[in-house]
Tab-separated table of C-alpha atoms in Angstrom:
chain	number	residue	atom	x	y	z
A	290	MET	CA	117.977	137.215	107.187
A	291	GLY	CA	118.811	140.363	105.347
A	292	ILE	CA	117.786	141.345	101.906
A	293	TRP	CA	121.144	140.209	100.597
A	294	ASP	CA	120.502	136.667	101.827
A	295	ALA	CA	117.239	136.693	99.944
A	296	PHE	CA	119.103	137.661	96.798
A	297	SER	CA	121.839	135.098	97.225
A	298	ASP	CA	119.233	132.429	97.982
A	299	ILE	CA	117.505	133.226	94.713
A	300	VAL	CA	120.814	133.159	92.883
A	301	GLU	CA	121.740	129.852	94.477
A	302	ALA	CA	118.383	128.361	93.575
A	303	VAL	CA	118.832	129.361	89.948
A	304	THR	CA	122.494	128.569	89.401
A	305	PRO	CA	123.252	125.150	87.975
A	306	TRP	CA	126.389	124.444	90.013
A	307	SER	CA	125.896	122.733	93.334
A	308	VAL	CA	126.529	124.015	96.825
A	309	VAL	CA	129.097	122.270	98.986
A	310	GLU	CA	127.413	120.649	101.962
A	311	ALA	CA	129.121	120.228	105.293
A	312	GLU	CA	127.027	117.115	105.962
A	313	ALA	CA	128.571	113.829	105.060
A	314	PRO	CA	126.764	112.075	102.210
A	315	ALA	CA	124.058	109.597	103.264
A	316	GLU	CA	125.715	107.112	105.510
A	317	ASP	CA	124.220	103.700	104.904
A	318	LYS	CA	125.112	103.935	101.253
A	319	GLU	CA	128.678	104.700	102.169
A	320	GLU	CA	129.275	101.946	104.649
A	321	GLN	CA	129.135	98.959	102.367
A	322	PRO	CA	131.627	100.120	99.799
A	323	GLU	CA	133.833	101.285	102.648
A	324	ALA	CA	133.863	97.815	104.149
A	325	GLU	CA	134.883	96.452	100.786
A	326	SER	CA	137.450	99.098	100.150
A	327	LYS	CA	139.045	98.516	103.526
A	328	ASP	CA	140.768	95.460	102.182
A	329	ASP	CA	142.032	97.500	99.300
A	330	ASP	CA	143.265	100.080	101.737
A	331	ASP	CA	145.240	97.515	103.642
A	332	GLU	CA	146.868	96.337	100.472
A	333	ASP	CA	147.656	99.875	99.524
A	334	GLU	CA	149.163	100.497	102.906
A	335	GLU	CA	151.436	97.547	102.533
A	336	GLU	CA	152.503	98.788	99.166
A	337	GLU	CA	153.078	102.218	100.569
A	338	GLU	CA	155.132	100.887	103.409
A	339	GLU	CA	157.297	99.227	100.858
A	340	ASP	CA	157.917	102.360	98.903
A	341	GLU	CA	158.037	104.561	101.974
A	342	ASP	CA	161.796	104.539	101.893
A	343	GLU	CA	161.552	105.494	98.261
A	344	ILE	CA	159.702	108.754	98.847
A	345	VAL	CA	162.148	111.315	97.633
A	346	ASP	CA	161.580	114.925	98.436
A	347	PRO	CA	161.379	116.762	95.106
A	348	LYS	CA	162.661	119.862	96.902
A	349	ASP	CA	165.986	118.190	97.663
A	350	VAL	CA	166.351	116.911	94.128
A	351	LEU	CA	165.467	120.190	92.441
A	352	GLU	CA	167.649	122.261	94.728
A	353	GLU	CA	170.586	119.952	94.212
A	354	GLU	CA	170.136	120.360	90.461
A	355	CYS	CA	169.940	124.117	90.896
A	356	ARG	CA	173.031	124.250	93.078
A	357	ASN	CA	174.995	122.583	90.322
A	358	SER	CA	173.514	124.678	87.544
A	359	ALA	CA	175.355	127.468	85.780
A	360	GLN	CA	172.990	129.968	87.394
A	361	CYS	CA	174.285	129.235	90.890
A	362	HIS	CA	177.857	128.530	89.898
A	363	PRO	CA	179.343	131.727	91.395
A	364	ALA	CA	177.592	131.190	94.740
A	365	LYS	CA	178.592	127.539	94.851
A	366	HIS	CA	182.154	128.411	93.944
A	367	HIS	CA	182.413	130.858	96.836
A	368	PHE	CA	180.812	128.442	99.245
A	369	ASP	CA	183.097	125.554	98.314
A	370	GLU	CA	186.100	127.788	98.579
A	371	CYS	CA	185.018	128.955	102.006
A	372	VAL	CA	184.458	125.423	103.231
A	373	GLU	CA	187.907	124.437	102.051
A	374	ARG	CA	189.478	127.462	103.723
A	375	VAL	CA	187.715	126.840	107.018
A	376	GLN	CA	188.613	123.166	106.998
A	377	GLN	CA	192.247	124.068	106.475
A	378	GLN	CA	192.080	126.540	109.336
A	379	GLU	CA	190.639	123.849	111.548
A	380	GLU	CA	193.408	121.430	110.603
A	381	ASN	CA	196.319	123.829	110.749
A	382	ASP	CA	195.356	126.300	113.453
A	383	GLY	CA	193.146	124.098	115.571
A	384	GLY	CA	190.033	126.209	115.087
A	385	ALA	CA	188.027	128.079	112.511
A	386	LYS	CA	188.555	131.812	112.281
A	387	GLU	CA	185.401	132.419	110.286
A	388	ASP	CA	182.258	130.633	109.245
A	389	CYS	CA	180.548	130.097	105.907
A	390	VAL	CA	177.095	131.322	106.868
A	391	GLU	CA	177.058	134.181	104.385
A	392	GLU	CA	178.284	131.995	101.544
A	393	PHE	CA	175.740	129.382	102.541
A	394	PHE	CA	172.983	132.013	102.470
A	395	HIS	CA	173.866	133.146	98.979
A	396	LEU	CA	173.955	129.595	97.674
A	397	ALA	CA	170.713	128.625	99.439
A	398	HIS	CA	169.006	131.759	98.187
A	399	CYS	CA	170.022	131.022	94.610
A	400	ALA	CA	169.067	127.346	94.797
A	401	THR	CA	165.642	127.867	96.407
A	402	ALA	CA	164.702	130.708	94.089
A	403	CYS	CA	165.663	128.562	91.102
A	404	ALA	CA	163.744	125.528	92.389
A	405	ALA	CA	160.596	127.274	93.684
A	406	PRO	CA	158.425	127.270	90.534
A	407	LYS	CA	159.533	123.773	89.539
A	408	LEU	CA	158.753	122.513	93.040
A	409	TRP	CA	155.243	123.927	92.986
A	410	ALA	CA	154.629	122.233	89.667
A	411	LYS	CA	155.501	118.890	91.298
A	412	LEU	CA	153.699	119.212	94.628
A	413	LYS	CA	149.973	118.765	94.931
B	110	MET	CA	127.452	191.304	106.432
B	111	LEU	CA	130.203	188.803	106.935
B	112	ALA	CA	131.293	189.139	103.329
B	113	ARG	CA	131.428	192.887	103.566
B	114	SER	CA	133.481	192.870	106.759
B	115	SER	CA	135.965	190.377	105.363
B	116	MET	CA	136.302	192.501	102.255
B	117	ARG	CA	137.105	195.427	104.452
B	118	SER	CA	139.778	193.465	106.259
B	119	THR	CA	141.496	192.441	103.032
B	120	ARG	CA	141.499	196.046	101.987
B	121	ILE	CA	143.238	196.930	105.223
B	122	LEU	CA	145.747	194.131	104.653
B	123	ASN	CA	146.479	195.366	101.156
B	124	GLY	CA	147.060	198.812	102.531
B	125	LEU	CA	149.533	197.428	105.052
B	126	LYS	CA	151.361	195.477	102.389
B	127	ASN	CA	151.726	198.508	100.162
B	128	GLY	CA	152.988	200.507	103.100
B	129	ALA	CA	155.612	197.879	103.928
B	130	ALA	CA	156.771	197.665	100.351
B	131	THR	CA	157.273	201.359	100.008
B	132	ALA	CA	159.093	201.475	103.330
B	133	SER	CA	161.579	198.785	102.308
B	134	LYS	CA	162.086	200.418	98.947
B	135	ARG	CA	162.970	203.587	100.661
B	136	ALA	CA	165.453	201.835	102.941
B	137	ALA	CA	167.182	200.022	100.074
B	138	SER	CA	167.626	203.109	98.000
B	139	SER	CA	168.954	205.148	100.896
B	140	SER	CA	171.529	202.492	101.958
B	141	SER	CA	172.877	201.938	98.452
B	142	SER	CA	173.385	205.559	97.941
B	143	ALA	CA	175.174	205.931	101.284
B	144	ALA	CA	177.596	202.968	101.420
B	145	GLY	CA	178.430	202.351	97.746
B	146	GLU	CA	180.968	199.612	96.939
B	147	ALA	CA	181.682	198.531	100.514
B	148	SER	CA	178.120	197.229	100.773
B	149	ALA	CA	178.583	195.115	97.628
B	150	THR	CA	181.453	193.161	99.221
B	151	ARG	CA	179.406	192.901	102.381
B	152	MET	CA	176.547	191.419	100.380
B	153	ASN	CA	178.922	188.962	98.713
B	154	LEU	CA	180.313	188.018	102.090
B	155	ALA	CA	176.839	187.443	103.445
B	156	ALA	CA	175.935	185.301	100.444
B	157	ALA	CA	179.125	183.259	100.792
B	158	ALA	CA	178.625	182.841	104.550
B	159	SER	CA	175.011	181.748	104.259
B	160	THR	CA	175.844	179.337	101.451
B	161	SER	CA	178.685	177.779	103.393
B	162	LEU	CA	176.444	177.542	106.444
B	163	ALA	CA	173.843	175.715	104.366
B	164	LEU	CA	176.413	173.352	102.837
B	165	GLY	CA	178.044	172.855	106.216
B	166	SER	CA	174.777	171.907	107.854
B	167	ILE	CA	174.039	169.424	105.075
B	168	ALA	CA	177.490	167.916	105.480
B	169	TRP	CA	177.079	167.716	109.225
B	170	TYR	CA	173.693	166.102	108.862
B	171	TYR	CA	175.150	163.525	106.460
B	172	HIS	CA	178.019	162.931	108.845
B	173	LEU	CA	175.558	162.224	111.649
B	174	TYR	CA	172.787	160.346	109.883
B	175	GLY	CA	174.007	159.539	106.366
B	176	PRO	CA	175.895	156.276	106.650
B	177	VAL	CA	173.622	153.324	107.442
B	178	ALA	CA	174.862	151.349	110.387
B	179	PHE	CA	174.751	147.619	109.708
B	180	ALA	CA	174.345	146.632	113.295
B	181	SER	CA	173.603	142.967	112.591
B	182	THR	CA	175.334	140.318	110.555
B	183	PRO	CA	173.412	138.386	107.892
B	184	ALA	CA	173.315	135.432	110.284
B	185	GLU	CA	171.545	137.513	112.905
B	186	GLU	CA	169.094	138.740	110.296
B	187	GLY	CA	168.405	135.243	109.004
B	188	LEU	CA	168.111	134.164	105.385
B	189	HIS	CA	165.189	135.866	103.698
B	190	SER	CA	162.729	133.275	102.490
B	191	THR	CA	162.175	132.642	98.815
B	192	LYS	CA	158.781	133.530	97.348
B	193	TYR	CA	156.662	130.527	96.448
B	194	PRO	CA	153.690	130.714	94.050
B	195	TRP	CA	150.950	129.893	96.592
B	196	VAL	CA	147.702	129.138	94.852
B	197	HIS	CA	145.556	130.826	97.472
B	198	SER	CA	147.396	134.104	97.118
B	199	GLN	CA	146.079	134.537	93.587
B	200	LEU	CA	143.279	137.025	93.221
B	201	PHE	CA	140.527	134.704	92.056
B	202	LYS	CA	141.618	131.487	93.752
B	203	THR	CA	140.342	130.007	97.016
B	204	TYR	CA	142.205	127.803	99.427
B	205	ASP	CA	142.779	124.307	98.122
B	206	HIS	CA	140.535	122.539	100.619
B	207	GLN	CA	142.004	119.139	99.917
B	208	ALA	CA	145.350	120.622	100.928
B	209	LEU	CA	143.748	122.146	104.030
B	210	ARG	CA	142.516	118.709	105.007
B	211	ARG	CA	145.963	117.220	104.562
B	212	GLY	CA	147.524	120.141	106.408
B	213	PHE	CA	145.176	119.677	109.338
B	214	GLN	CA	146.232	116.061	109.462
B	215	VAL	CA	149.873	117.154	109.603
B	216	TYR	CA	149.119	119.648	112.351
B	217	GLN	CA	147.299	117.026	114.384
B	218	GLU	CA	149.799	114.252	113.948
B	219	VAL	CA	152.992	116.303	114.160
B	220	CYS	CA	152.708	119.837	115.491
B	221	ALA	CA	149.863	119.465	118.015
B	222	SER	CA	152.084	117.710	120.523
B	223	CYS	CA	154.034	120.945	121.042
B	224	HIS	CA	152.051	123.823	119.522
B	225	SER	CA	148.586	124.971	120.556
B	226	LEU	CA	146.029	126.299	118.095
B	227	SER	CA	143.958	128.002	120.713
B	228	ARG	CA	142.028	130.471	118.578
B	229	VAL	CA	140.448	127.839	116.352
B	230	PRO	CA	137.188	126.240	117.541
B	231	TYR	CA	136.027	122.924	116.112
B	232	ARG	CA	133.000	124.524	114.489
B	233	THR	CA	135.177	126.430	112.023
B	234	LEU	CA	136.511	123.136	110.692
B	235	VAL	CA	133.019	122.114	109.621
B	236	GLY	CA	132.512	122.526	105.914
B	237	THR	CA	136.019	123.802	105.277
B	238	ILE	CA	138.093	120.850	106.393
B	239	LEU	CA	135.909	118.197	108.044
B	240	THR	CA	132.302	117.089	107.797
B	241	VAL	CA	129.989	117.762	110.724
B	242	ASN	CA	130.251	114.230	112.017
B	243	GLU	CA	134.016	114.120	111.753
B	244	ALA	CA	134.339	117.415	113.598
B	245	LYS	CA	131.923	116.291	116.332
B	246	ALA	CA	133.797	113.032	116.792
B	247	LEU	CA	137.057	114.946	116.997
B	248	ALA	CA	135.684	117.354	119.593
B	249	GLU	CA	134.375	114.502	121.697
B	250	GLU	CA	137.844	113.009	121.960
B	251	ASN	CA	138.743	115.724	124.455
B	252	GLU	CA	137.185	116.732	127.739
B	253	PHE	CA	136.343	120.256	128.754
B	254	PRO	CA	135.113	121.707	132.041
B	255	GLY	CA	131.306	121.822	132.041
B	256	GLU	CA	128.662	123.690	134.016
B	257	PRO	CA	128.800	123.498	137.818
B	258	ASN	CA	126.583	120.656	139.093
B	259	ASP	CA	124.200	120.822	142.091
B	260	GLU	CA	127.093	120.832	144.522
B	261	GLY	CA	128.941	123.525	142.633
B	262	GLU	CA	131.613	121.151	141.411
B	263	ILE	CA	132.707	121.523	137.833
B	264	GLU	CA	132.709	118.222	136.061
B	265	MET	CA	134.408	117.414	132.810
B	266	ARG	CA	132.222	116.856	129.783
B	267	PRO	CA	133.066	115.663	126.279
B	268	GLY	CA	133.893	118.428	123.829
B	269	LYS	CA	131.349	120.099	121.562
B	270	LEU	CA	131.699	121.878	118.255
B	271	ALA	CA	131.726	125.210	120.079
B	272	ASP	CA	134.863	124.317	122.066
B	273	TYR	CA	138.312	125.522	121.167
B	274	MET	CA	141.125	123.132	120.423
B	275	PRO	CA	142.939	122.093	123.586
B	276	ALA	CA	146.549	123.115	124.136
B	277	PRO	CA	149.240	120.489	124.599
B	278	TYR	CA	150.543	122.122	127.785
B	279	LYS	CA	148.737	123.523	130.820
B	280	ASN	CA	150.605	126.832	130.747
B	281	GLU	CA	153.692	128.587	129.454
B	282	GLU	CA	155.889	127.267	132.255
B	283	ALA	CA	154.957	123.672	131.478
B	284	ALA	CA	155.602	124.274	127.775
B	285	ARG	CA	159.017	125.766	128.451
B	286	PHE	CA	159.895	123.010	130.901
B	287	ALA	CA	159.165	120.368	128.289
B	288	ASN	CA	161.117	122.146	125.551
B	289	ASN	CA	164.423	123.059	127.186
B	290	GLY	CA	163.218	126.526	128.092
B	291	ALA	CA	161.934	127.431	124.624
B	292	LEU	CA	158.275	128.285	124.158
B	293	PRO	CA	156.558	126.768	121.121
B	294	PRO	CA	154.359	129.664	119.984
B	295	ASP	CA	150.639	129.318	119.396
B	296	LEU	CA	150.145	128.656	115.697
B	297	SER	CA	146.681	130.219	115.220
B	298	LEU	CA	148.033	133.485	113.839
B	299	ILE	CA	151.617	132.524	113.133
B	300	ILE	CA	151.340	133.203	109.395
B	301	LYS	CA	150.366	136.792	110.086
B	302	ALA	CA	152.814	137.081	112.960
B	303	ARG	CA	155.974	136.398	110.992
B	304	HIS	CA	157.658	138.487	108.338
B	305	GLY	CA	157.433	136.516	105.108
B	306	GLY	CA	154.247	134.662	106.185
B	307	CYS	CA	153.706	131.397	104.316
B	308	ASP	CA	157.057	131.558	102.562
B	309	TYR	CA	158.890	131.917	105.856
B	310	ILE	CA	157.167	129.049	107.646
B	311	PHE	CA	157.547	126.770	104.618
B	312	SER	CA	161.236	127.638	104.345
B	313	LEU	CA	161.687	127.185	108.083
B	314	LEU	CA	160.143	123.713	108.093
B	315	THR	CA	162.005	122.468	105.030
B	316	GLY	CA	165.206	124.466	105.444
B	317	TYR	CA	167.151	122.426	107.981
B	318	PRO	CA	170.400	121.483	106.200
B	319	GLU	CA	171.902	118.070	106.904
B	320	GLU	CA	174.716	119.735	108.773
B	321	PRO	CA	175.455	123.383	109.527
B	322	PRO	CA	177.920	125.089	107.160
B	323	ALA	CA	181.592	124.880	108.044
B	324	GLY	CA	182.786	126.924	110.996
B	325	VAL	CA	179.356	127.500	112.543
B	326	VAL	CA	179.045	126.843	116.238
B	327	VAL	CA	175.548	125.767	117.205
B	328	ALA	CA	174.659	126.258	120.859
B	329	PRO	CA	173.883	123.067	122.797
B	330	GLY	CA	170.249	122.018	122.440
B	331	MET	CA	169.859	124.261	119.393
B	332	ASN	CA	169.494	123.417	115.727
B	333	PHE	CA	170.870	125.243	112.731
B	334	ASN	CA	168.199	126.777	110.526
B	335	PRO	CA	169.257	129.490	108.093
B	336	TYR	CA	165.801	131.105	107.980
B	337	PHE	CA	165.431	131.608	111.724
B	338	PRO	CA	166.930	134.959	112.798
B	339	GLY	CA	170.179	134.090	114.554
B	340	THR	CA	170.179	130.667	112.834
B	341	GLY	CA	169.885	128.770	116.153
B	342	ILE	CA	166.358	127.453	116.743
B	343	ALA	CA	165.136	125.312	119.618
B	344	MET	CA	162.723	123.367	117.400
B	345	ALA	CA	164.492	120.466	115.731
B	346	ARG	CA	163.517	119.342	112.262
B	347	VAL	CA	160.105	117.702	112.628
B	348	LEU	CA	159.097	116.762	109.082
B	349	TYR	CA	160.720	113.788	107.394
B	350	ASP	CA	159.808	112.055	104.140
B	351	GLY	CA	157.089	109.469	104.695
B	352	LEU	CA	156.442	110.559	108.289
B	353	LEU	CA	152.723	110.029	107.903
B	354	GLU	CA	150.260	108.579	105.461
B	355	TYR	CA	147.804	110.870	103.789
B	356	GLU	CA	144.281	109.576	103.468
B	357	ASP	CA	144.217	110.705	99.835
B	358	GLU	CA	147.482	108.875	99.211
B	359	THR	CA	149.494	111.906	98.246
B	360	PRO	CA	153.178	111.017	98.666
B	361	ALA	CA	154.103	112.514	102.041
B	362	SER	CA	157.411	114.100	101.193
B	363	THR	CA	158.809	116.724	103.547
B	364	SER	CA	157.981	119.607	101.251
B	365	GLN	CA	154.481	118.275	100.559
B	366	MET	CA	153.701	118.108	104.273
B	367	ALA	CA	155.220	121.523	104.874
B	368	LYS	CA	153.213	123.040	102.031
B	369	ASP	CA	149.988	121.510	103.317
B	370	VAL	CA	150.495	122.485	106.935
B	371	VAL	CA	151.434	126.023	105.938
B	372	GLU	CA	148.309	126.359	103.843
B	373	PHE	CA	146.312	125.053	106.790
B	374	LEU	CA	147.965	127.568	109.123
B	375	ASN	CA	147.203	130.324	106.634
B	376	TRP	CA	143.578	129.246	106.780
B	377	ALA	CA	143.712	129.255	110.595
B	378	ALA	CA	145.034	132.811	110.574
B	379	GLU	CA	142.755	134.037	107.810
B	380	PRO	CA	139.640	131.855	107.675
B	381	GLU	CA	137.625	134.664	106.109
B	382	MET	CA	139.773	134.830	102.990
B	383	ASP	CA	137.503	132.728	100.750
B	384	ASP	CA	134.473	134.778	101.779
B	385	ARG	CA	136.380	137.984	101.308
B	386	LYS	CA	137.298	137.069	97.754
B	387	ARG	CA	133.715	136.037	97.082
B	388	MET	CA	132.531	139.390	98.390
B	389	GLY	CA	135.070	141.117	96.157
B	390	MET	CA	133.730	139.185	93.205
B	391	LYS	CA	130.186	140.262	94.126
B	392	VAL	CA	131.280	143.873	94.244
B	393	LEU	CA	132.796	143.520	90.788
B	394	VAL	CA	129.692	141.830	89.421
B	395	VAL	CA	127.283	144.350	90.904
B	396	SER	CA	129.272	147.389	89.879
B	397	ALA	CA	129.789	146.004	86.366
B	398	SER	CA	126.038	145.432	86.067
B	399	LEU	CA	125.234	148.879	87.380
B	400	TRP	CA	127.660	150.358	84.914
B	401	ALA	CA	126.033	148.471	82.070
B	402	VAL	CA	122.606	149.702	83.230
B	403	SER	CA	123.845	153.260	83.396
B	404	VAL	CA	125.203	153.012	79.866
B	405	TRP	CA	121.823	151.800	78.599
B	406	VAL	CA	119.970	154.486	80.526
B	407	LYS	CA	122.249	157.113	79.132
B	408	ARG	CA	121.587	155.877	75.597
B	409	TYR	CA	117.860	155.973	76.259
B	410	LYS	CA	117.898	159.445	77.754
B	411	TRP	CA	120.113	160.855	75.057
B	412	ALA	CA	118.343	159.161	72.187
B	413	TRP	CA	116.322	162.222	71.225
B	414	VAL	CA	119.328	164.490	71.507
B	415	LYS	CA	121.527	162.241	69.427
B	416	SER	CA	118.931	161.547	66.763
B	417	ARG	CA	117.695	165.057	66.244
B	418	LYS	CA	118.823	166.842	63.198
B	419	ILE	CA	119.423	170.514	63.062
B	420	ALA	CA	119.039	171.813	59.612
B	421	TYR	CA	119.493	175.357	58.517
B	422	ASP	CA	116.937	176.290	56.041
B	423	PRO	CA	117.991	179.644	54.659
B	424	PRO	CA	115.240	182.012	53.699
B	425	LYS	CA	114.695	181.988	50.022
B	426	GLU	CA	116.243	184.856	48.264
B	427	VAL	CA	113.421	186.991	47.406
B	428	LYS	CA	114.054	189.901	45.266
B	429	VAL	CA	112.281	192.614	46.873
B	430	ARG	CA	112.797	196.075	45.840
B	431	ARG	CA	112.396	198.725	48.301
């Protein structure tokens, strides 16, 4: 125990905020409410199972909004055009002569950058 | 002694320099007087030649090294990940330990079946992610080789807090065999091991599009992911909305799980970060206090200097006749 520990011990003893303990809180107190709350948990689980299908990823929603926003319009325009072109090539010439990776990158870059701060505001 | 001898040597040097200067002066004056105008054109020629040599060498250099060769396509480079405002990357913020707990759950339930986390012992989870009892119970779920017994045989014993997390596969060959030849990397330091860190891993986990963009050919057994260099990755999308249930009832959307597991992996790679920031804070506090003390001490020491008053009291004019 160095001198610094002595100091920080003193500081910890004096400071009003509490120290986080790695030990679980006293057990016998915990058990009874847990037994009660188990029923609640089960109910919750059932509820959750019901709305499991309803979980919508905010990332998908926000990025879709961003893709259709004015900000990403040029990127989306190029991407759509490319997709159309490649599909025509596939129909007419029996194979694509190019791919839309670059256009996809530009659109994805725009959409994710636009959605990033909004997404973090939504997620926990 | 040394000083004197060095002085002597500089004197000698000065003498040499003067000698050289006078010699060159003599040479210049004699040549100009002898050759006249012809030497002027020669000088111009020399100037022009040296200048064109200089320009030529610059041009040659630019020809060789100037243009940047784009040796890889954007697809080979991979899409650069977007920056996300991670809370723990702020200067005075710690990890969100609730998120770490959720992220550990994601690692255990999803990633641990393929990826090892071999540099993280159970004891480090205590107090940061789990309570002592939870961590002990978790360690005891696995068996580890113990001490040799009386016959020298090594028996298996239940895990202890000091043990490291077990890997899903015995060795690299087994891991590759189970994953079509691809090796799932150890995740202990993955955040530090990849360009883009947290942003990259988050983008990688959430970035699988429903189908690859038109015209892209994905190799058999591979999956399209724009963020992975080359865009073909052996790991399929693993996170889906509602894949697991968080104990704190956070909605388990894909991006929520990815965010949590990435924060957990950042903790695994950099468990000292909270302490480091605390130490930084201590340094700031101590140096600020010392500075304040020094300001007070300075005031105290200077008090008599600052408060003294120097007054000039001129001698009274006394009319004295001499």
